[in-house]
C-alpha cells in the first residue's frame, strides 16, 4: 500500500513538472546556440540573436542558422534574413543584438562569402550559416 501511494506521489510530481513553461524545446523559449549566443523569439516569425562576448557577424549568422534548423526545424536550403542590423537589444537592455526571420530559398540579398550584419536584407542559407559555427576544419590550420 505504501509503495503504491509513493508511486502515485512520484507520478503526480512528474506530471506537474511537465507543464509547457519548463519545456526548453518550445518555439517561444530562449534558445542557446552552439556558439553560446542566445536567441529570443519575438513573434511573427522574427527572432533576436544576442551575442556572448565577441559579436562578430559570423557569430550572429551562426546562431540564427542554428536556431532556425534545430529549434524551428527549417531545412538547410531556407534562408536566415537579417531584418534589423546589429544594434540595441529588445531582450537585453544595454546590450546589442541583431534580428532575423527565416525566408524561403532565393529571398533576400545573398551575403556571398562575406558576412555582414550592418545592412538589413543580408541573408545566408541555413546550411551556410551553420558552417560558420564550425571553426575547426579537418586538415585546415590557419596558424
XYZ file of C-alpha atoms in Angstrom:
143
model
C 0.000 0.000 0.000
C 2.754 2.427 0.957
C 4.592 1.630 -2.257
C 1.545 2.436 -4.404
C 0.953 5.742 -2.578
C 4.621 6.605 -3.071
C 4.425 5.708 -6.778
C 1.298 7.832 -7.263
C 3.004 10.760 -5.474
C 6.059 10.490 -7.731
C 3.855 10.296 -10.825
C 1.872 13.375 -9.741
C 5.072 15.375 -9.167
C 6.390 14.310 -12.561
C 3.187 15.415 -14.289
C 3.242 18.786 -12.537
C 6.829 19.240 -13.752
C 5.782 18.563 -17.346
C 3.943 21.806 -17.914
C 4.924 23.706 -21.036
C 6.578 26.571 -19.173
C 9.563 24.370 -18.392
C 9.923 22.796 -21.821
C 13.156 24.121 -23.393
C 12.070 22.909 -26.855
C 9.030 25.190 -27.077
C 9.217 27.571 -30.022
C 8.817 30.576 -27.703
C 11.560 29.508 -25.245
C 15.014 31.110 -25.240
C 17.485 29.031 -27.283
C 21.234 28.777 -26.668
C 23.023 28.310 -29.988
C 26.086 26.099 -30.351
C 28.321 29.195 -30.163
C 26.723 30.311 -26.881
C 24.692 33.183 -28.382
C 21.110 33.441 -27.091
C 18.128 33.530 -29.432
C 14.826 35.040 -28.269
C 11.651 34.604 -30.333
C 9.940 37.982 -30.933
C 6.713 36.788 -32.550
C 5.526 36.818 -36.160
C 8.459 34.568 -37.122
C 11.053 37.137 -36.043
C 13.827 36.358 -33.574
C 16.594 38.247 -31.834
C 20.178 36.978 -31.576
C 22.135 38.226 -28.553
C 25.896 37.648 -28.653
C 28.077 36.198 -25.955
C 31.371 38.056 -25.835
C 32.550 38.605 -29.413
C 29.687 39.925 -31.528
C 31.032 39.090 -34.972
C 28.726 38.910 -37.969
C 29.668 35.242 -38.378
C 28.553 34.577 -34.805
C 25.166 36.237 -35.367
C 24.501 34.248 -38.550
C 25.750 31.013 -36.944
C 23.267 31.403 -34.077
C 20.427 32.377 -36.428
C 21.027 29.331 -38.634
C 21.415 27.025 -35.635
C 18.111 28.250 -34.161
C 16.273 28.050 -37.484
C 17.300 24.454 -38.114
C 17.472 22.908 -34.633
C 14.569 24.721 -32.951
C 12.274 25.644 -35.834
C 13.018 22.573 -37.984
C 13.697 24.587 -41.139
C 15.631 22.911 -43.995
C 19.239 23.896 -44.796
C 18.063 25.431 -48.104
C 15.850 28.029 -46.382
C 17.487 31.354 -45.581
C 18.059 33.395 -42.434
C 17.385 37.007 -43.355
C 18.672 39.936 -41.323
C 15.714 42.265 -40.669
C 17.425 44.704 -38.271
C 21.166 45.365 -38.267
C 23.198 44.818 -35.123
C 22.040 47.413 -32.620
C 20.216 47.822 -29.300
C 18.667 44.642 -27.903
C 14.978 44.205 -27.076
C 15.549 41.428 -24.501
C 18.921 42.523 -23.105
C 18.706 46.235 -22.171
C 22.018 47.967 -22.775
C 23.221 45.076 -24.936
C 23.457 44.508 -28.676
C 21.524 42.155 -30.883
C 20.526 41.501 -34.474
C 17.053 40.470 -35.615
C 16.274 37.807 -38.206
C 13.473 35.873 -39.882
C 13.504 32.614 -41.833
C 12.820 33.231 -45.502
C 12.194 30.834 -48.380
C 15.085 29.887 -50.688
C 16.025 32.729 -53.021
C 14.829 35.535 -50.703
C 16.934 38.445 -49.598
C 20.319 39.661 -50.712
C 22.901 36.881 -50.584
C 25.862 37.770 -48.419
C 28.093 35.524 -50.528
C 31.339 34.701 -48.759
C 31.363 37.951 -46.777
C 29.010 38.092 -43.821
C 27.603 41.459 -42.791
C 25.181 42.444 -40.019
C 25.290 46.167 -40.765
C 22.657 46.105 -43.535
C 19.113 44.764 -43.303
C 18.296 42.324 -46.094
C 21.529 40.310 -45.935
C 20.887 36.574 -45.926
C 22.534 33.178 -45.957
C 21.122 29.721 -46.407
C 20.687 27.989 -43.079
C 23.211 25.371 -44.174
C 25.822 28.045 -44.933
C 25.079 29.932 -41.701
C 25.592 26.777 -39.650
C 29.014 26.173 -41.215
C 30.079 29.447 -39.595
C 29.652 27.710 -36.227
C 32.454 25.256 -37.047
C 35.824 26.870 -36.569
C 37.910 23.707 -36.780
C 38.013 22.050 -40.170
C 39.961 18.785 -40.595
C 43.265 19.449 -42.338
C 42.984 23.238 -42.024
C 45.255 25.146 -39.691
C 45.321 28.946 -40.208
C 48.423 29.409 -37.987
